[in-house]
C-alpha positions as a printed NumPy array, in Angstrom:
array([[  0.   ,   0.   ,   0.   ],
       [  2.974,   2.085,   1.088],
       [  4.481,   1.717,  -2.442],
       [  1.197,   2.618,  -4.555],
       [  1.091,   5.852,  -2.443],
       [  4.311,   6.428,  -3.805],
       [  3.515,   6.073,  -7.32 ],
       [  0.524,   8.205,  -7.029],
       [  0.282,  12.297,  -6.361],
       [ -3.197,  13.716,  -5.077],
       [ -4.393,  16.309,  -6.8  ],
       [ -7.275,  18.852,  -6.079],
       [-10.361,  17.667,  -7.955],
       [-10.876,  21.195,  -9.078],
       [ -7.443,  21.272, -11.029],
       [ -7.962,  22.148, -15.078],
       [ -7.213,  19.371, -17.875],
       [ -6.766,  20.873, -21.063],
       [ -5.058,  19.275, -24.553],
       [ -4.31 ,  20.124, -28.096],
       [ -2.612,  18.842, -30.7  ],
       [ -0.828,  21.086, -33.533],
       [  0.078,  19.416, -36.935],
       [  2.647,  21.801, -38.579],
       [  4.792,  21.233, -42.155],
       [  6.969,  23.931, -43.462],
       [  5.433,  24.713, -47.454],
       [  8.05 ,  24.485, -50.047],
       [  7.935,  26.947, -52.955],
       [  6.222,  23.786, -55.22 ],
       [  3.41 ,  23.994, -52.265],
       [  2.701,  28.024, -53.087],
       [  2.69 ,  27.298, -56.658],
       [ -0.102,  24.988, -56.745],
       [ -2.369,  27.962, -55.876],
       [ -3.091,  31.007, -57.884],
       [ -2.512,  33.475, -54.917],
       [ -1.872,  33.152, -51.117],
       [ -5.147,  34.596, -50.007],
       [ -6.898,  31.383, -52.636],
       [ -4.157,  28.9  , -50.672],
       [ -5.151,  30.03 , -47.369],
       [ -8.65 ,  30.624, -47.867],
       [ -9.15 ,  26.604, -49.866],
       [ -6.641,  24.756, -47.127],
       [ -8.853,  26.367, -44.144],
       [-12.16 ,  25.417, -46.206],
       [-10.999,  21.658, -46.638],
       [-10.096,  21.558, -42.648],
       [-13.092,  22.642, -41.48 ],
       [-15.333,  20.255, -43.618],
       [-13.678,  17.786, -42.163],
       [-13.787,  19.19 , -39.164],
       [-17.508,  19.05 , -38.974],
       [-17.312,  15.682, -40.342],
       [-15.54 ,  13.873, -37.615],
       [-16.916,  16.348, -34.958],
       [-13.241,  18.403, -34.357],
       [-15.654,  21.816, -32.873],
       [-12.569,  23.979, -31.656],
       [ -9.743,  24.316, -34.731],
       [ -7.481,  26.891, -35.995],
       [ -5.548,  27.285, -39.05 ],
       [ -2.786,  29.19 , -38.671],
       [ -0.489,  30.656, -41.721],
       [  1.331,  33.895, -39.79 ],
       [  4.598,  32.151, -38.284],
       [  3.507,  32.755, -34.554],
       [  3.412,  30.125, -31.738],
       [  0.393,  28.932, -30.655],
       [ -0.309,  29.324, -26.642],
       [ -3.054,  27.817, -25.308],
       [ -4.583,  28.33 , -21.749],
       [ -7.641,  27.883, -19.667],
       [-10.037,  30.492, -19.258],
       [-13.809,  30.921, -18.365],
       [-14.155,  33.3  , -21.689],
       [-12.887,  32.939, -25.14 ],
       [-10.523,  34.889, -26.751],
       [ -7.531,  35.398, -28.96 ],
       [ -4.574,  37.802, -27.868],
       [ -1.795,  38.179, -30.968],
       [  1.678,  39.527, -30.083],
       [  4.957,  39.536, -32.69 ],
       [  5.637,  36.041, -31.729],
       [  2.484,  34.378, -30.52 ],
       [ -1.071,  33.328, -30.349],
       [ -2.608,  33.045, -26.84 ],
       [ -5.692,  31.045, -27.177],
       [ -8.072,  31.287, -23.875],
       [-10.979,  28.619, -23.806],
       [-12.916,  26.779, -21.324],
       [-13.25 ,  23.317, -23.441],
       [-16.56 ,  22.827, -21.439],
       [-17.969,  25.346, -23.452],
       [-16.038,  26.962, -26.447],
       [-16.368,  26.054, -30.109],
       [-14.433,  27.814, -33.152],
       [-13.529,  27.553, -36.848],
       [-11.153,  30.044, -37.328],
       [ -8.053,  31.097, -39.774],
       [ -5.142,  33.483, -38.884],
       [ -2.891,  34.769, -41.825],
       [ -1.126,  38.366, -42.579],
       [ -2.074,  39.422, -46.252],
       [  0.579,  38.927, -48.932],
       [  2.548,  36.65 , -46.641],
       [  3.955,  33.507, -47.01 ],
       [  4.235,  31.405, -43.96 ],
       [  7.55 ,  29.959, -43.193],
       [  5.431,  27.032, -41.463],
       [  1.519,  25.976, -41.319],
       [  0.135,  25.215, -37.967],
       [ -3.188,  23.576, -37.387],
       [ -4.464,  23.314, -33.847],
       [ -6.981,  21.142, -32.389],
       [ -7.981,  22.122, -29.171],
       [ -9.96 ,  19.12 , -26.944],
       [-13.481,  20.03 , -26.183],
       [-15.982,  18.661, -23.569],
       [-15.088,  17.254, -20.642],
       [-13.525,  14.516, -18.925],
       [-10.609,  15.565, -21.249],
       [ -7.604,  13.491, -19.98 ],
       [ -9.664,  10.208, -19.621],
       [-10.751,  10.945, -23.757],
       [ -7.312,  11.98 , -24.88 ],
       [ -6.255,   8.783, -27.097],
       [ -9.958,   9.469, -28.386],
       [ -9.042,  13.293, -29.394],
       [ -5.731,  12.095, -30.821],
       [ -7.674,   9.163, -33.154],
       [ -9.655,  11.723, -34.657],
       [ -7.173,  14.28 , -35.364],
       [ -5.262,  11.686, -36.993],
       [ -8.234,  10.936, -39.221],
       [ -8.907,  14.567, -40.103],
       [ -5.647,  14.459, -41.193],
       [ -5.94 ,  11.479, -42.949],
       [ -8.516,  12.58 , -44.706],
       [ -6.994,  16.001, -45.589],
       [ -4.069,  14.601, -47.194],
       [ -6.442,  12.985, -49.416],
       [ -8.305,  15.818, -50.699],
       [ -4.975,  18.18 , -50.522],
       [ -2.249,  15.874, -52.004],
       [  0.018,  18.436, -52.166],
       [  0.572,  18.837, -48.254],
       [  1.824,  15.273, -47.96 ],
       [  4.413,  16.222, -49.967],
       [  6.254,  18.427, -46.813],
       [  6.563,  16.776, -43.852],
       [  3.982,  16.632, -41.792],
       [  4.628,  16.838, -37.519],
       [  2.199,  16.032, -35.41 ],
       [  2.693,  17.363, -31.473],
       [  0.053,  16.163, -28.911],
       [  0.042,  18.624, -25.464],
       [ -1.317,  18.073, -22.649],
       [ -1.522,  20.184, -19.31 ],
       [ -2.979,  19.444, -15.679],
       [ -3.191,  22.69 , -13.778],
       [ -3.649,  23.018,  -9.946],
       [ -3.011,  25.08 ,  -7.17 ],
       [ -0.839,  23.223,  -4.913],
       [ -1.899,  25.34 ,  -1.81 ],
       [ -5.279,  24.393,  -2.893],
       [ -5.875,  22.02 ,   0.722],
       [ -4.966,  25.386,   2.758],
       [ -7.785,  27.285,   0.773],
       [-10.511,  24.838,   1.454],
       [-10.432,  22.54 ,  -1.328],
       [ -9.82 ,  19.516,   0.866],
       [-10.916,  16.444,  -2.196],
       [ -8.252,  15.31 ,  -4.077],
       [ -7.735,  12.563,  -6.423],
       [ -4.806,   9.925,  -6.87 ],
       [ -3.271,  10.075, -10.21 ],
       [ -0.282,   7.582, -11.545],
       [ -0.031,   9.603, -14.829],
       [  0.756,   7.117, -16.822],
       [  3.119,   8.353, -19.527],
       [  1.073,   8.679, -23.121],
       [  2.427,   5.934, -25.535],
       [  1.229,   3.096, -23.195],
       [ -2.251,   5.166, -22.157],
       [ -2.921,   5.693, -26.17 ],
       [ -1.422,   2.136, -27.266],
       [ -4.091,   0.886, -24.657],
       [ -7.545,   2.642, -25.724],
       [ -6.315,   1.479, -29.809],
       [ -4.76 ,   4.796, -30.396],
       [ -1.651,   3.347, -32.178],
       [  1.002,   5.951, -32.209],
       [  4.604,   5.506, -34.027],
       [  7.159,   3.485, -32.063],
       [  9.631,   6.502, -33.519],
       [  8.322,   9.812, -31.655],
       [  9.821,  11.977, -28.858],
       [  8.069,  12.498, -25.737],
       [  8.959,  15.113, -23.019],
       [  7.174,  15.448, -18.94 ],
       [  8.233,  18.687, -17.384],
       [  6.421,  20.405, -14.513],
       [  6.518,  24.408, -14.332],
       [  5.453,  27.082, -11.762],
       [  5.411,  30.469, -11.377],
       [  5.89 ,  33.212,  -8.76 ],
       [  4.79 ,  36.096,  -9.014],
       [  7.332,  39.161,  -7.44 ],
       [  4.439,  40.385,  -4.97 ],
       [  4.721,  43.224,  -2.398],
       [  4.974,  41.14 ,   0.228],
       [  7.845,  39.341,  -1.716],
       [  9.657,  42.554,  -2.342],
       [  9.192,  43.715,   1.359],
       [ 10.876,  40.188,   2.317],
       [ 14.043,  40.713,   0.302],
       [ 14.177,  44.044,   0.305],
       [ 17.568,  44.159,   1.529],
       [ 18.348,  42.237,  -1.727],
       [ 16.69 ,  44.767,  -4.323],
       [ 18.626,  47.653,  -5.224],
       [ 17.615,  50.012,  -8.267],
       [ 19.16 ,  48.574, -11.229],
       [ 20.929,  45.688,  -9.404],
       [ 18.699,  42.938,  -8.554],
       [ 21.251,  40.085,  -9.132],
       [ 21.584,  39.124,  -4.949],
       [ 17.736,  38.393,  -5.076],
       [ 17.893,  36.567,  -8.43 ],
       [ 20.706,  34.616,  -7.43 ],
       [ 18.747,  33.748,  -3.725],
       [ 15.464,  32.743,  -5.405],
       [ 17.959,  30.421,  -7.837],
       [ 19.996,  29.087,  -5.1  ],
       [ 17.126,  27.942,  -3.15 ],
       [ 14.96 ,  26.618,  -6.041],
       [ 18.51 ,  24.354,  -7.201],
       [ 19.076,  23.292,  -3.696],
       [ 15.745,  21.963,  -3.322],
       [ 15.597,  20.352,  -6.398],
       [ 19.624,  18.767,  -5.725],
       [ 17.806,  17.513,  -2.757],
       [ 15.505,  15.2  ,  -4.095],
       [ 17.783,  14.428,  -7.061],
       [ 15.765,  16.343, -10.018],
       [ 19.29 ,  17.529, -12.368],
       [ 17.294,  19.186, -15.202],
       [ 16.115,  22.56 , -14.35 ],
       [ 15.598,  26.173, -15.278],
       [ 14.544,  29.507, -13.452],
       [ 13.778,  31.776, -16.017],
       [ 13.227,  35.319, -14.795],
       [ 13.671,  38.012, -17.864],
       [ 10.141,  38.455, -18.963],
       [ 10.177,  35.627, -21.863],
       [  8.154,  32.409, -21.655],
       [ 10.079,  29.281, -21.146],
       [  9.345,  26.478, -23.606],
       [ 10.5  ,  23.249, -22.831],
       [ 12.092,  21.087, -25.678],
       [ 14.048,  17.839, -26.29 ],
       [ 17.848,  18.532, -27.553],
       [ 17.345,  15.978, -29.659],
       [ 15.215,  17.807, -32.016],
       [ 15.395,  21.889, -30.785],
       [ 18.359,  23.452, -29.452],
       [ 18.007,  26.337, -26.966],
       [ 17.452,  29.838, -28.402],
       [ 15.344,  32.914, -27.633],
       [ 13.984,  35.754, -29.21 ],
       [ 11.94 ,  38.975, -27.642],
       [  9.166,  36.911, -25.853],
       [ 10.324,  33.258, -25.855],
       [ 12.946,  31.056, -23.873],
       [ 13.276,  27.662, -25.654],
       [ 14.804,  25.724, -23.16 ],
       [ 16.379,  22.13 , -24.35 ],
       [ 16.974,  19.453, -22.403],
       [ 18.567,  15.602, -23.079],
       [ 16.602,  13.567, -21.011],
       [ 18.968,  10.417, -21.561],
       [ 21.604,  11.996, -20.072],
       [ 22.937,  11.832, -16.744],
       [ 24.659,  15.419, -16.787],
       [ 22.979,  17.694, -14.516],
       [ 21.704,  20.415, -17.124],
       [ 20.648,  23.63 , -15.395],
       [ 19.66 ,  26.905, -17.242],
       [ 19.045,  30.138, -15.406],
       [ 18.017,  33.108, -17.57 ],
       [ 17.52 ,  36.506, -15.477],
       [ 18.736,  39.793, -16.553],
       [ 20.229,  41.934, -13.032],
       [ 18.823,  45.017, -14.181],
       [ 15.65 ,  44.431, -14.405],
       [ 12.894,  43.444, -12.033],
       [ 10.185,  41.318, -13.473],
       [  6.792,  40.49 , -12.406],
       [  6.506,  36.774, -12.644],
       [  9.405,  34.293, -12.074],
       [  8.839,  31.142, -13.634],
       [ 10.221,  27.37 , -12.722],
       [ 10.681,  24.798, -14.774],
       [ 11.389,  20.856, -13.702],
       [ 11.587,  17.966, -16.253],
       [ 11.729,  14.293, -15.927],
       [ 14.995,  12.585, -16.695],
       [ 14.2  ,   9.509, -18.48 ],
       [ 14.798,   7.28 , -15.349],
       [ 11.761,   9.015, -13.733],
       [  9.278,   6.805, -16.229],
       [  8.365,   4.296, -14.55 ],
       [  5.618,   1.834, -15.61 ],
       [  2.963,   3.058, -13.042],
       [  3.628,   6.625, -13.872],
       [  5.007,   9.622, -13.392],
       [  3.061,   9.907,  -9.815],
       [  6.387,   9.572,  -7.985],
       [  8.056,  12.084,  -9.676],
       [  5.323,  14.805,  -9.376],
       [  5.912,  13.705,  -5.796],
       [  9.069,  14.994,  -5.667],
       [  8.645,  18.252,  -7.642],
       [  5.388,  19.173,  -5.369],
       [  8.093,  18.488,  -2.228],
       [ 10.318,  21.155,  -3.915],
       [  7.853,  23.561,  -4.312],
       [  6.853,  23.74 ,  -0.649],
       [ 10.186,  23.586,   0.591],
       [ 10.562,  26.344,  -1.913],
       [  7.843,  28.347,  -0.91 ],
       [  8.08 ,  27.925,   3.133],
       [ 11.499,  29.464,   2.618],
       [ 10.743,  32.374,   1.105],
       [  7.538,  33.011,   3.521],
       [  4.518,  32.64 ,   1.297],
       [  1.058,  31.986,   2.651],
       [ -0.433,  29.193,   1.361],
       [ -4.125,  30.48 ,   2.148],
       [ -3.39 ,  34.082,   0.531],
       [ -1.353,  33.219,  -2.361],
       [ -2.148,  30.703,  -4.896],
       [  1.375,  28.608,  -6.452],
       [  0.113,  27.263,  -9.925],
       [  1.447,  23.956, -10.634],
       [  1.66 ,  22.654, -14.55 ],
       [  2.192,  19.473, -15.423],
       [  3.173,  18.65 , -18.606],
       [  3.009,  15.715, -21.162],
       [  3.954,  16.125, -24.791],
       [  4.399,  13.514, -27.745],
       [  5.333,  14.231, -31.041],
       [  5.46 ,  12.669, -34.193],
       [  6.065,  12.46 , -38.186],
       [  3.268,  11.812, -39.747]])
């Protein structure tokens, strides 16, 4: 009994499932030329998707032809927020359907995305489900538009469980015991048949925001124009904590970009003016530690990012390992002083597969 305790983490029963899948290729100059125009290619490739959208009941989908990143997040009403580099998508999945196309005029995109977003509920339980049906849209699409299969096709399945972990303090005392089982062996056992060639990557992330109460705590630490002492406090306890219970790949990420979470294998670390693509060999046994913070500057979020070596997959999940990360989080946050009934900590945790298709 002792053991399956181990290999399970209890989470609030109010935390958020959410999935989607993007299917992206890169169109070669050939692709273009098949069309008359961009705004025809666009416009006929958007048509075909959401026929067959509607005909294998696909409600929330986006075609997207502007070279942004897709973000997608939970949120009790629906909208789209556009900046240089991405798409934020907000969406309750209980709730929100959409057919909609993004392109710039006269553009041609470096790379197609199409994103499925899950809808209804019950969403992790009907994940291999969601997935089956994508693949079939897709099947079906590079039917009807033969000249897509001719780029490569990736497909890249993402799904998030959200909670607060101070949620217990606040009231919400029902939890429930997950194993989360890694996703070739869920989808391989509900007759999803995925690739035995595909990359998968489990991460957990958190973020903290730089509160008044925060900055009245370390104010000894924050001098105009020189916050590096408090930067490097915050990153000494985090990578302490997380040295403690022998997690080695890690990043604290505190300049204002986004951290995304990649395997080396396929995306090397780089950044640009809003994102922090973080890369990570999960086969290795090199501790790999990234922090990103820039001294002069003071942000307003901090954000935390954990991954699972390779070692942490075990067959009855990744329970034991979200174990460990929740331990380093309230270590983490009884250090620096935060009330866990006043403050919510916003756990992510992550599963992502990807494909050629």
């Amino acid at each position: 009994m002792a053991s399956m305790t181990l290999n399970r983490v209890y989470i609030p029963t109010n935390a958020r499932n959410n999935q989607y899948i993007l299917a992206e290729f890169k169109p070669s100059e050939e692709f273009y030329d098949c069309f008359d125009d961009l705004q025809s290619c666009y416009e006929r490739l958007a048509r075909q998707l959401f026929a067959l959208c509607d005909e294998y009941e696909l409600h929330n989908v986006h075609f997207i032809a502007n070279d942004k990143l897709p973000v997608v997040r939970f949120h009790e009403e629906s909208y789209c927020l556009q900046t240089q580099k991405q798409m934020l998508f907000f969406y309750n999945p209980k709730y929100h359907e959409a057919h909609k196309s993004y392109w710039e005029e006269g553009v041609k995109a470096r790379k197609i995305t199409l994103l499925f977003l899950a809808t209804g509920s019950d969403i992790r339980a009907n994940a291999a489900h969601f997935h089956g049906k994508v693949k079939r849209t897709l099947e079906a699409l590079l039917e009807t538009s033969k000249n897509i299969g001719e780029n490569a096709l990736r497909i890249r399945d993402h799904q998030h469980l959200t909670y607060d972990i101070f949620a217990k303090a606040k009231g919400n005392k029902e939890s429930y015991g997950y194993k989360l089982r890694s996703l070739y062996p869920r989808y391989q056992a509900r007759n999803c048949s995925l690739p035995d060639e595909h990359s998968e990557m489990t991460y957990a992330t958190f973020s903290l925001p730089v509160t008044r109460a925060l900055k009245t705590e370390y104010q000894h630490l924050l001098r105009p124009g020189d916050y590096s002492q408090f930067y490097k406090h915050i990153e000494d306890i985090f990578l302490s904590g997380c040295a403690d219970k022998q997690l080695s790949l890690c990043a604290f990420v505190a300049d204002g970009r986004l951290p995304l979470v990649r395997n080396s294998q396929i995306d090397k670390t780089s950044e640009n003016s809003e994102l922090q693509k973080l890369s990570f060999d999960t086969e290795s046994d090199e501790v790999q530690i990234t922090s990103v913070w820039d001294g002069e500057k003071l942000v307003d979020t901090m954000n935390f990012v954990i991954v699972a070596h390779a070692s942490n997959k075990k067959d009855m999940g990744y329970g034991r390992f979200m174990n460990s990360v929740e331990s380093v989080i309230h270590s983490f946050a009884t250090k620096l002083h935060i009330n866990p009934a006043k403050q919510d900590v916003n756990v992510r945790f992550f599963q992502h597969i990807s494909y050629q298709f």
